[in-house]
CSV table of N, CA and C in Angstrom, one decimal:
chain,number,residue,atom,x,y,z
A,1,MET,N,3.1,3.9,-14.0
A,1,MET,CA,4.4,3.9,-13.4
A,1,MET,C,4.3,4.7,-12.1
A,2,ILE,N,4.9,4.1,-11.1
A,2,ILE,CA,4.9,4.7,-9.7
A,2,ILE,C,6.3,5.0,-9.4
A,3,ARG,N,6.5,6.2,-8.8
A,3,ARG,CA,7.9,6.5,-8.4
A,3,ARG,C,7.8,7.2,-7.0
A,4,GLY,N,8.7,6.8,-6.1
A,4,GLY,CA,8.6,7.4,-4.7
A,4,GLY,C,9.8,6.9,-3.8
A,5,ARG,N,9.8,7.5,-2.7
A,5,ARG,CA,10.8,7.3,-1.7
A,5,ARG,C,10.3,6.2,-0.7
A,6,VAL,N,11.2,5.4,-0.2
A,6,VAL,CA,10.9,4.2,0.6
A,6,VAL,C,10.8,4.5,2.1
A,7,TRP,N,9.8,4.0,2.7
A,7,TRP,CA,9.7,3.9,4.2
A,7,TRP,C,9.7,2.4,4.5
A,8,LYS,N,10.7,2.0,5.2
A,8,LYS,CA,10.9,0.6,5.5
A,8,LYS,C,10.3,0.1,6.8
A,9,PHE,N,9.6,-1.0,6.8
A,9,PHE,CA,9.0,-1.6,8.0
A,9,PHE,C,9.4,-3.1,8.0
A,10,GLY,N,9.3,-3.7,9.1
A,10,GLY,CA,9.6,-5.1,9.3
A,10,GLY,C,8.4,-6.0,9.0
A,11,ASP,N,8.5,-7.2,9.6
A,11,ASP,CA,7.5,-8.2,9.5
A,11,ASP,C,6.3,-8.0,10.4
A,12,ASN,N,5.2,-8.5,10.0
A,12,ASN,CA,4.0,-8.6,10.9
A,12,ASN,C,3.5,-7.2,11.3
A,13,ILE,N,3.4,-6.3,10.4
A,13,ILE,CA,2.8,-5.0,10.6
A,13,ILE,C,1.3,-5.2,10.6
A,14,SER,N,0.6,-5.1,11.7
A,14,SER,CA,-0.8,-5.4,11.8
A,14,SER,C,-1.6,-4.1,11.5
A,15,THR,N,-2.9,-4.4,11.4
A,15,THR,CA,-3.9,-3.3,11.2
A,15,THR,C,-3.9,-2.4,12.5
A,16,ASP,N,-3.5,-3.0,13.7
A,16,ASP,CA,-3.4,-2.2,14.9
A,16,ASP,C,-2.2,-1.3,14.8
A,17,HIS,N,-1.1,-1.7,14.2
A,17,HIS,CA,0.0,-0.7,13.9
A,17,HIS,C,-0.4,0.4,13.0
A,18,ILE,N,-1.2,0.0,11.9
A,18,ILE,CA,-1.6,0.9,10.9
A,18,ILE,C,-2.6,1.9,11.4
A,19,ALA,N,-3.6,1.4,12.1
A,19,ALA,CA,-4.6,2.3,12.7
A,19,ALA,C,-4.7,2.0,14.2
A,20,PRO,N,-3.9,2.6,15.0
A,20,PRO,CA,-3.9,2.3,16.5
A,20,PRO,C,-5.3,2.4,17.1
A,21,GLY,N,-5.6,1.4,17.9
A,21,GLY,CA,-6.9,1.2,18.5
A,21,GLY,C,-7.3,2.4,19.3
A,22,ARG,N,-6.4,3.1,19.9
A,22,ARG,CA,-6.8,4.3,20.8
A,22,ARG,C,-7.4,5.4,20.0
A,23,TYR,N,-7.3,5.3,18.6
A,23,TYR,CA,-7.9,6.3,17.8
A,23,TYR,C,-9.2,5.7,17.0
A,24,PHE,N,-9.7,4.6,17.5
A,24,PHE,CA,-10.8,4.0,16.9
A,24,PHE,C,-12.0,4.9,16.7
A,25,HIS,N,-12.1,5.9,17.7
A,25,HIS,CA,-13.2,6.8,17.6
A,25,HIS,C,-13.1,7.7,16.4
A,26,LEU,N,-12.0,7.7,15.7
A,26,LEU,CA,-11.8,8.6,14.5
A,26,LEU,C,-12.2,7.8,13.2
A,27,ARG,N,-12.6,6.6,13.3
A,27,ARG,CA,-12.8,5.8,12.1
A,27,ARG,C,-13.8,6.4,11.1
A,28,ASN,N,-14.7,7.3,11.6
A,28,ASN,CA,-15.6,8.0,10.6
A,28,ASN,C,-15.0,9.3,10.1
A,29,ASN,N,-13.8,9.6,10.6
A,29,ASN,CA,-13.1,10.8,10.1
A,29,ASN,C,-11.7,10.4,9.6
A,30,LEU,N,-11.6,9.8,8.5
A,30,LEU,CA,-10.4,9.2,8.0
A,30,LEU,C,-9.2,10.1,7.8
A,31,GLU,N,-9.5,11.4,7.5
A,31,GLU,CA,-8.5,12.4,7.3
A,31,GLU,C,-7.7,12.6,8.7
A,32,GLU,N,-8.5,12.6,9.8
A,32,GLU,CA,-7.9,12.7,11.1
A,32,GLU,C,-7.2,11.5,11.5
A,33,LEU,N,-7.8,10.3,11.2
A,33,LEU,CA,-7.2,9.0,11.6
A,33,LEU,C,-5.8,8.9,10.8
A,34,ALA,N,-5.8,9.4,9.6
A,34,ALA,CA,-4.6,9.3,8.8
A,34,ALA,C,-3.4,10.0,9.4
A,35,LYS,N,-3.7,11.0,10.3
A,35,LYS,CA,-2.6,11.7,11.0
A,35,LYS,C,-1.9,10.8,12.0
A,36,HIS,N,-2.4,9.6,12.2
A,36,HIS,CA,-1.8,8.7,13.2
A,36,HIS,C,-1.4,7.4,12.6
A,37,VAL,N,-1.5,7.3,11.2
A,37,VAL,CA,-1.2,6.1,10.5
A,37,VAL,C,0.2,5.6,10.9
A,38,LEU,N,0.3,4.3,11.2
A,38,LEU,CA,1.6,3.6,11.5
A,38,LEU,C,2.4,4.2,12.6
A,39,GLU,N,1.9,5.1,13.4
A,39,GLU,CA,2.7,5.7,14.5
A,39,GLU,C,3.2,4.7,15.5
A,40,ASP,N,2.5,3.6,15.7
A,40,ASP,CA,3.0,2.6,16.6
A,40,ASP,C,4.1,1.8,16.1
A,41,ALA,N,4.3,1.8,14.8
A,41,ALA,CA,5.4,1.1,14.1
A,41,ALA,C,6.6,2.1,13.9
A,42,MET,N,6.3,3.4,13.6
A,42,MET,CA,7.3,4.4,13.3
A,42,MET,C,6.7,5.7,13.7
A,43,GLU,N,7.1,6.2,14.8
A,43,GLU,CA,6.5,7.4,15.5
A,43,GLU,C,6.3,8.6,14.6
A,44,ASP,N,7.2,8.9,13.7
A,44,ASP,CA,7.1,10.1,12.9
A,44,ASP,C,6.7,9.9,11.5
A,45,PHE,N,6.2,8.7,11.2
A,45,PHE,CA,5.8,8.4,9.8
A,45,PHE,C,4.7,9.3,9.3
A,46,ALA,N,3.6,9.4,10.0
A,46,ALA,CA,2.5,10.2,9.5
A,46,ALA,C,2.9,11.7,9.3
A,47,LYS,N,3.8,12.2,10.1
A,47,LYS,CA,4.2,13.6,10.0
A,47,LYS,C,5.2,13.8,8.8
A,48,LYS,N,5.9,12.8,8.4
A,48,LYS,CA,7.0,13.0,7.4
A,48,LYS,C,6.7,12.4,6.1
A,49,VAL,N,5.7,11.4,6.0
A,49,VAL,CA,5.4,10.8,4.7
A,49,VAL,C,5.0,11.8,3.7
A,50,GLN,N,5.4,11.7,2.5
A,50,GLN,CA,5.0,12.6,1.4
A,50,GLN,C,4.2,11.9,0.3
A,51,LYS,N,3.4,12.7,-0.4
A,51,LYS,CA,2.6,12.1,-1.5
A,51,LYS,C,3.5,11.4,-2.4
A,52,GLY,N,3.2,10.2,-2.7
A,52,GLY,CA,3.9,9.4,-3.7
A,52,GLY,C,4.9,8.4,-3.0
A,53,ASP,N,5.2,8.6,-1.7
A,53,ASP,CA,6.1,7.7,-1.0
A,53,ASP,C,5.6,6.2,-1.1
A,54,ILE,N,6.5,5.3,-0.9
A,54,ILE,CA,6.3,3.9,-1.0
A,54,ILE,C,6.6,3.2,0.3
A,55,ILE,N,5.7,2.3,0.8
A,55,ILE,CA,6.1,1.5,2.0
A,55,ILE,C,6.7,0.2,1.5
A,56,VAL,N,7.8,-0.2,2.1
A,56,VAL,CA,8.4,-1.5,1.8
A,56,VAL,C,8.4,-2.3,3.2
A,57,ALA,N,7.9,-3.5,3.2
A,57,ALA,CA,7.8,-4.2,4.4
A,57,ALA,C,8.2,-5.7,4.3
A,58,GLY,N,8.3,-6.4,5.4
A,58,GLY,CA,8.6,-7.8,5.4
A,58,GLY,C,7.3,-8.6,5.1
A,59,LYS,N,7.3,-9.7,5.9
A,59,LYS,CA,6.2,-10.7,5.7
A,59,LYS,C,4.9,-10.3,6.5
A,60,ASN,N,3.8,-10.7,5.9
A,60,ASN,CA,2.5,-10.6,6.6
A,60,ASN,C,2.0,-9.2,6.9
A,61,PHE,N,2.2,-8.3,5.9
A,61,PHE,CA,1.8,-6.9,6.1
A,61,PHE,C,0.3,-6.9,6.2
A,62,GLY,N,-0.3,-6.2,7.2
A,62,GLY,CA,-1.7,-6.0,7.3
A,62,GLY,C,-2.5,-7.0,8.0
A,63,LEU,N,-1.8,-7.9,8.8
A,63,LEU,CA,-2.5,-8.9,9.5
A,63,LEU,C,-3.4,-8.3,10.5
A,64,GLY,N,-4.3,-9.1,11.0
A,64,GLY,CA,-5.2,-8.7,12.1
A,64,GLY,C,-6.6,-8.5,11.5
A,65,SER,N,-7.3,-7.5,12.0
A,65,SER,CA,-8.7,-7.3,11.6
A,65,SER,C,-8.9,-7.0,10.2
A,66,SER,N,-10.1,-7.0,9.7
A,66,SER,CA,-10.4,-6.8,8.3
A,66,SER,C,-10.8,-5.3,8.1
A,67,ARG,N,-10.4,-4.4,9.0
A,67,ARG,CA,-10.7,-3.0,8.9
A,67,ARG,C,-10.3,-2.4,7.5
A,68,GLU,N,-11.3,-2.1,6.7
A,68,GLU,CA,-10.9,-1.5,5.4
A,68,GLU,C,-10.3,-0.1,5.6
A,69,HIS,N,-10.5,0.6,6.7
A,69,HIS,CA,-10.0,1.9,6.9
A,69,HIS,C,-8.4,1.9,7.1
A,70,ALA,N,-7.9,0.7,7.4
A,70,ALA,CA,-6.4,0.6,7.5
A,70,ALA,C,-5.8,0.9,6.1
A,71,ALA,N,-6.2,0.3,5.1
A,71,ALA,CA,-5.7,0.6,3.7
A,71,ALA,C,-6.0,2.0,3.3
A,72,ARG,N,-7.2,2.5,3.6
A,72,ARG,CA,-7.7,3.8,3.2
A,72,ARG,C,-6.8,4.9,3.8
A,73,ILE,N,-6.4,4.8,5.1
A,73,ILE,CA,-5.6,5.8,5.7
A,73,ILE,C,-4.2,5.8,5.3
A,74,ILE,N,-3.7,4.7,4.9
A,74,ILE,CA,-2.3,4.6,4.3
A,74,ILE,C,-2.4,5.5,3.0
A,75,LYS,N,-3.4,5.2,2.2
A,75,LYS,CA,-3.6,6.0,0.9
A,75,LYS,C,-3.8,7.5,1.2
A,76,ILE,N,-4.6,7.8,2.1
A,76,ILE,CA,-4.9,9.2,2.4
A,76,ILE,C,-3.6,9.9,2.9
A,77,ALA,N,-2.7,9.2,3.6
A,77,ALA,CA,-1.5,9.8,4.0
A,77,ALA,C,-0.5,10.1,2.9
A,78,GLY,N,-0.8,9.6,1.7
A,78,GLY,CA,0.0,9.9,0.5
A,78,GLY,C,0.8,8.7,-0.1
A,79,VAL,N,0.7,7.6,0.6
A,79,VAL,CA,1.5,6.4,0.1
A,79,VAL,C,0.9,6.0,-1.3
A,80,SER,N,1.8,5.8,-2.3
A,80,SER,CA,1.4,5.4,-3.6
A,80,SER,C,1.4,3.9,-3.9
A,81,CYS,N,2.1,3.1,-3.0
A,81,CYS,CA,2.2,1.7,-3.2
A,81,CYS,C,2.8,1.1,-2.0
A,82,ILE,N,2.4,-0.2,-1.8
A,82,ILE,CA,3.1,-1.0,-0.7
A,82,ILE,C,3.7,-2.2,-1.4
A,83,VAL,N,5.0,-2.4,-1.0
A,83,VAL,CA,5.7,-3.6,-1.5
A,83,VAL,C,6.1,-4.4,-0.3
A,84,ALA,N,5.8,-5.7,-0.3
A,84,ALA,CA,6.1,-6.5,0.9
A,84,ALA,C,6.4,-7.9,0.5
A,85,LYS,N,7.1,-8.7,1.4
A,85,LYS,CA,7.3,-10.1,1.1
A,85,LYS,C,6.0,-10.8,0.9
A,86,SER,N,5.0,-10.5,1.8
A,86,SER,CA,3.7,-11.1,1.7
A,86,SER,C,2.7,-10.2,2.5
A,87,PHE,N,1.4,-10.4,2.2
A,87,PHE,CA,0.4,-9.6,2.7
A,87,PHE,C,-0.7,-10.6,3.4
A,88,ALA,N,-1.3,-10.1,4.4
A,88,ALA,CA,-2.5,-10.7,4.9
A,88,ALA,C,-3.6,-10.6,3.7
A,89,ARG,N,-4.2,-11.6,3.4
A,89,ARG,CA,-5.1,-11.6,2.2
A,89,ARG,C,-6.2,-10.6,2.3
A,90,ILE,N,-6.9,-10.4,3.4
A,90,ILE,CA,-7.9,-9.5,3.5
A,90,ILE,C,-7.4,-8.0,3.3
A,91,PHE,N,-6.2,-7.8,3.9
A,91,PHE,CA,-5.6,-6.4,3.7
A,91,PHE,C,-5.3,-6.2,2.2
A,92,TYR,N,-4.8,-7.2,1.5
A,92,TYR,CA,-4.5,-7.2,0.1
A,92,TYR,C,-5.7,-6.8,-0.7
A,93,ARG,N,-6.8,-7.5,-0.4
A,93,ARG,CA,-8.1,-7.2,-1.1
A,93,ARG,C,-8.6,-5.8,-0.8
A,94,ASN,N,-8.5,-5.4,0.5
A,94,ASN,CA,-9.0,-4.1,0.8
A,94,ASN,C,-8.2,-3.0,0.1
A,95,ALA,N,-6.9,-3.2,0.1
A,95,ALA,CA,-6.0,-2.2,-0.6
A,95,ALA,C,-6.4,-2.1,-2.1
A,96,ILE,N,-6.5,-3.1,-2.8
A,96,ILE,CA,-6.9,-3.1,-4.2
A,96,ILE,C,-8.3,-2.4,-4.3
A,97,ASN,N,-9.2,-2.8,-3.4
A,97,ASN,CA,-10.6,-2.2,-3.5
A,97,ASN,C,-10.6,-0.7,-3.2
A,98,VAL,N,-9.6,-0.1,-2.5
A,98,VAL,CA,-9.6,1.3,-2.3
A,98,VAL,C,-8.6,2.0,-3.3
A,99,GLY,N,-8.0,1.2,-4.2
A,99,GLY,CA,-7.2,1.8,-5.2
A,99,GLY,C,-5.7,2.0,-4.8
A,100,LEU,N,-5.3,1.2,-3.8
A,100,LEU,CA,-3.9,1.3,-3.3
A,100,LEU,C,-3.1,0.0,-3.9
A,101,PRO,N,-2.2,0.2,-4.8
A,101,PRO,CA,-1.4,-0.9,-5.3
A,101,PRO,C,-0.6,-1.6,-4.2
A,102,VAL,N,-0.6,-3.0,-4.3
A,102,VAL,CA,0.2,-3.8,-3.4
A,102,VAL,C,0.9,-4.8,-4.2
A,103,ILE,N,2.2,-5.0,-3.9
A,103,ILE,CA,3.1,-5.9,-4.7
A,103,ILE,C,3.8,-6.8,-3.7
A,104,GLU,N,3.9,-8.1,-4.1
A,104,GLU,CA,4.7,-9.0,-3.3
A,104,GLU,C,6.0,-9.2,-4.0
A,105,LEU,N,7.1,-9.0,-3.2
A,105,LEU,CA,8.5,-9.1,-3.8
A,105,LEU,C,9.3,-9.8,-2.7
A,106,LYS,N,10.0,-10.9,-3.1
A,106,LYS,CA,10.8,-11.6,-2.2
A,106,LYS,C,12.1,-10.8,-1.7
A,107,GLU,N,12.6,-10.0,-2.5
A,107,GLU,CA,13.9,-9.3,-2.3
A,107,GLU,C,13.7,-8.0,-1.5
A,108,VAL,N,12.7,-7.8,-0.7
A,108,VAL,CA,12.5,-6.5,0.0
A,108,VAL,C,13.7,-6.2,0.9
A,109,ASP,N,14.4,-7.2,1.4
A,109,ASP,CA,15.5,-7.0,2.3
A,109,ASP,C,16.7,-6.2,1.6
A,110,GLU,N,16.7,-6.2,0.3
A,110,GLU,CA,17.7,-5.5,-0.4
A,110,GLU,C,17.4,-4.0,-0.6
A,111,ILE,N,16.2,-3.6,-0.2
A,111,ILE,CA,15.7,-2.2,-0.3
A,111,ILE,C,15.8,-1.5,1.0
A,112,ASN,N,16.3,-0.3,1.0
A,112,ASN,CA,16.6,0.4,2.3
A,112,ASN,C,15.7,1.7,2.4
A,113,GLN,N,15.5,2.1,3.7
A,113,GLN,CA,14.8,3.3,4.0
A,113,GLN,C,15.4,4.4,3.2
A,114,GLY,N,14.6,5.2,2.5
A,114,GLY,CA,15.0,6.4,1.8
A,114,GLY,C,15.4,6.1,0.3
A,115,ASP,N,15.5,4.8,-0.1
A,115,ASP,CA,15.8,4.5,-1.5
A,115,ASP,C,14.7,5.1,-2.4
A,116,GLU,N,15.0,5.4,-3.6
A,116,GLU,CA,14.0,5.9,-4.6
A,116,GLU,C,13.7,4.7,-5.5
A,117,LEU,N,12.4,4.4,-5.6
A,117,LEU,CA,11.9,3.3,-6.4
A,117,LEU,C,11.1,3.8,-7.6
A,118,GLU,N,11.1,3.0,-8.7
A,118,GLU,CA,10.2,3.2,-9.8
A,118,GLU,C,9.6,1.8,-10.0
A,119,ILE,N,8.3,1.8,-10.1
A,119,ILE,CA,7.5,0.5,-10.2
A,119,ILE,C,6.6,0.5,-11.4
A,120,ASP,N,6.7,-0.5,-12.2
A,120,ASP,CA,5.9,-0.7,-13.4
A,120,ASP,C,4.9,-1.8,-13.1
A,121,LEU,N,3.7,-1.5,-12.7
A,121,LEU,CA,2.7,-2.5,-12.3
A,121,LEU,C,2.4,-3.4,-13.4
A,122,GLU,N,2.2,-2.9,-14.6
A,122,GLU,CA,1.7,-3.7,-15.7
A,122,GLU,C,2.7,-4.7,-16.2
A,123,ASN,N,4.0,-4.4,-16.1
A,123,ASN,CA,5.1,-5.3,-16.6
A,123,ASN,C,5.8,-6.1,-15.5
A,124,GLY,N,5.5,-5.7,-14.2
A,124,GLY,CA,6.1,-6.4,-13.1
A,124,GLY,C,7.5,-6.1,-12.9
A,125,VAL,N,7.9,-4.9,-13.0
A,125,VAL,CA,9.3,-4.5,-12.8
A,125,VAL,C,9.4,-3.4,-11.7
A,126,LEU,N,10.3,-3.6,-10.8
A,126,LEU,CA,10.6,-2.6,-9.8
A,126,LEU,C,12.1,-2.3,-9.9
A,127,LYS,N,12.4,-1.0,-10.1
A,127,LYS,CA,13.8,-0.5,-10.2
A,127,LYS,C,14.1,0.3,-9.0
A,128,ASN,N,15.2,-0.1,-8.4
A,128,ASN,CA,15.7,0.7,-7.2
A,128,ASN,C,16.7,1.7,-7.9
A,129,LEU,N,16.2,3.0,-8.0
A,129,LEU,CA,17.0,4.0,-8.7
A,129,LEU,C,18.2,4.4,-7.8
A,130,THR,N,18.2,4.1,-6.5
A,130,THR,CA,19.3,4.5,-5.7
A,130,THR,C,20.5,3.5,-5.9
A,131,THR,N,20.2,2.2,-6.0
A,131,THR,CA,21.2,1.2,-6.1
A,131,THR,C,21.4,0.7,-7.6
A,132,GLY,N,20.5,1.0,-8.4
A,132,GLY,CA,20.6,0.5,-9.8
A,132,GLY,C,20.1,-0.9,-10.0
A,133,LYS,N,19.6,-1.5,-9.0
A,133,LYS,CA,19.1,-2.9,-9.1
A,133,LYS,C,17.7,-2.9,-9.6
A,134,GLU,N,17.4,-4.0,-10.4
A,134,GLU,CA,16.1,-4.2,-10.9
A,134,GLU,C,15.5,-5.5,-10.5
A,135,TYR,N,14.3,-5.6,-10.1
A,135,TYR,CA,13.6,-6.8,-9.6
A,135,TYR,C,12.3,-7.0,-10.5
A,136,ARG,N,12.0,-8.3,-10.6
A,136,ARG,CA,10.8,-8.7,-11.3
A,136,ARG,C,9.8,-9.3,-10.2
A,137,PHE,N,8.5,-8.9,-10.4
A,137,PHE,CA,7.5,-9.5,-9.6
A,137,PHE,C,6.3,-9.9,-10.5
A,138,THR,N,5.4,-10.7,-10.0
A,138,THR,CA,4.3,-11.1,-10.9
A,138,THR,C,3.5,-9.9,-11.1
A,139,PRO,N,3.3,-9.6,-12.4
A,139,PRO,CA,2.5,-8.4,-12.7
A,139,PRO,C,1.1,-8.5,-12.2
A,140,ILE,N,0.5,-7.3,-11.8
A,140,ILE,CA,-0.8,-7.3,-11.3
A,140,ILE,C,-1.8,-7.7,-12.5
A,141,PRO,N,-2.7,-8.6,-12.3
A,141,PRO,CA,-3.6,-9.0,-13.3
A,141,PRO,C,-4.4,-7.8,-13.9
A,142,LYS,N,-4.7,-7.9,-15.2
A,142,LYS,CA,-5.3,-6.8,-15.9
A,142,LYS,C,-6.6,-6.3,-15.2
A,143,PHE,N,-7.5,-7.2,-14.8
A,143,PHE,CA,-8.7,-6.8,-14.2
A,143,PHE,C,-8.5,-6.0,-12.9
A,144,LEU,N,-7.4,-6.4,-12.1
A,144,LEU,CA,-7.1,-5.6,-10.9
A,144,LEU,C,-6.5,-4.2,-11.3
A,145,LEU,N,-5.7,-4.2,-12.4
A,145,LEU,CA,-5.1,-2.9,-12.8
A,145,LEU,C,-6.2,-2.0,-13.2
A,146,GLU,N,-7.3,-2.5,-13.8
A,146,GLU,CA,-8.4,-1.7,-14.2
A,146,GLU,C,-9.1,-1.1,-13.0
A,147,ILE,N,-9.2,-1.8,-11.9
A,147,ILE,CA,-9.8,-1.3,-10.6
A,147,ILE,C,-8.8,-0.2,-10.1
A,148,LEU,N,-7.5,-0.5,-10.1
A,148,LEU,CA,-6.6,0.5,-9.6
A,148,LEU,C,-6.6,1.8,-10.4
A,149,LYS,N,-6.7,1.7,-11.7
A,149,LYS,CA,-6.7,2.9,-12.6
A,149,LYS,C,-7.9,3.8,-12.3
A,150,GLU,N,-9.0,3.2,-11.8
A,150,GLU,CA,-10.2,3.9,-11.5
A,150,GLU,C,-10.2,4.4,-10.1
A,151,ASP,N,-9.1,4.2,-9.3
A,151,ASP,CA,-9.0,4.6,-7.9
A,151,ASP,C,-9.9,3.8,-7.0
A,152,GLY,N,-10.1,2.5,-7.3
A,152,GLY,CA,-10.8,1.6,-6.4
A,152,GLY,C,-12.1,1.0,-7.1
A,153,ILE,N,-12.6,0.0,-6.4
A,153,ILE,CA,-13.7,-0.7,-6.9
A,153,ILE,C,-15.0,0.1,-7.0
A,154,VAL,N,-15.2,1.0,-6.0
A,154,VAL,CA,-16.5,1.8,-6.0
A,154,VAL,C,-16.5,2.7,-7.2
A,155,ASN,N,-15.4,3.4,-7.5
A,155,ASN,CA,-15.3,4.2,-8.7
A,155,ASN,C,-15.4,3.4,-10.0
A,156,TYR,N,-14.8,2.2,-10.0
A,156,TYR,CA,-14.9,1.4,-11.1
A,156,TYR,C,-16.4,1.1,-11.4
A,157,LEU,N,-17.1,0.6,-10.4
A,157,LEU,CA,-18.5,0.3,-10.6
A,157,LEU,C,-19.3,1.4,-11.0
A,158,LYS,N,-19.1,2.6,-10.4
A,158,LYS,CA,-19.8,3.8,-10.8
A,158,LYS,C,-19.6,4.1,-12.3
A,159,LYS,N,-18.4,3.9,-12.8
A,159,LYS,CA,-18.1,4.3,-14.2
A,159,LYS,C,-18.5,3.2,-15.1
A,160,HIS,N,-18.3,1.9,-14.8
A,160,HIS,CA,-18.6,0.8,-15.7
A,160,HIS,C,-19.8,0.0,-15.5
A,161,GLY,N,-20.4,0.2,-14.3
A,161,GLY,CA,-21.7,-0.5,-14.0
A,161,GLY,C,-21.6,-2.0,-13.6
A,162,SER,N,-20.4,-2.6,-13.8
A,162,SER,CA,-20.3,-4.0,-13.4
A,162,SER,C,-18.8,-4.3,-13.1
A,163,PHE,N,-18.5,-5.4,-12.5
A,163,PHE,CA,-17.1,-5.8,-12.2
A,163,PHE,C,-16.3,-6.1,-13.5
A,164,PRO,N,-15.0,-5.9,-13.5
A,164,PRO,CA,-14.2,-6.2,-14.6
A,164,PRO,C,-14.2,-7.6,-14.9
A,165,ARG,N,-14.1,-8.0,-16.2
A,165,ARG,CA,-14.0,-9.4,-16.6
A,165,ARG,C,-12.6,-9.9,-16.3
A,166,VAL,N,-12.6,-11.2,-15.8
A,166,VAL,CA,-11.4,-11.9,-15.5
A,166,VAL,C,-10.9,-12.6,-16.7
């Protein structure tokens, strides 16, 4: 179960918004790079985001390059989950691989900045505790949940020695 406060973003948030190119030199220091996460989309995000907060966005979140550090710095900043209408596929895979849950939900327009959400990944239920509304999404497949529970694919492989069975 994930619970957190919403940070709302629009459509087409790219990996350049997530990890601004002017900080590319920090790509080997992800803690420092995370201090600039999403600042081109919302200037004060990195300074104000708190551990457990949730990003809610429109269509095509994470488009652009296949930089794995984009998903990593969102997680390092404290975000517990990203909910969007849709994701760029490489970003989606990178997020799962680093242990950051990502959920596709059509009704993101009904969720507002600052709302409190509770998300049940296993059963595919998102509750907006602020409005009382409940939404259903396709539950994350069991093998991906196993990767998320181990905090990413590398940790999963270290612990289990092979990929989860589909």
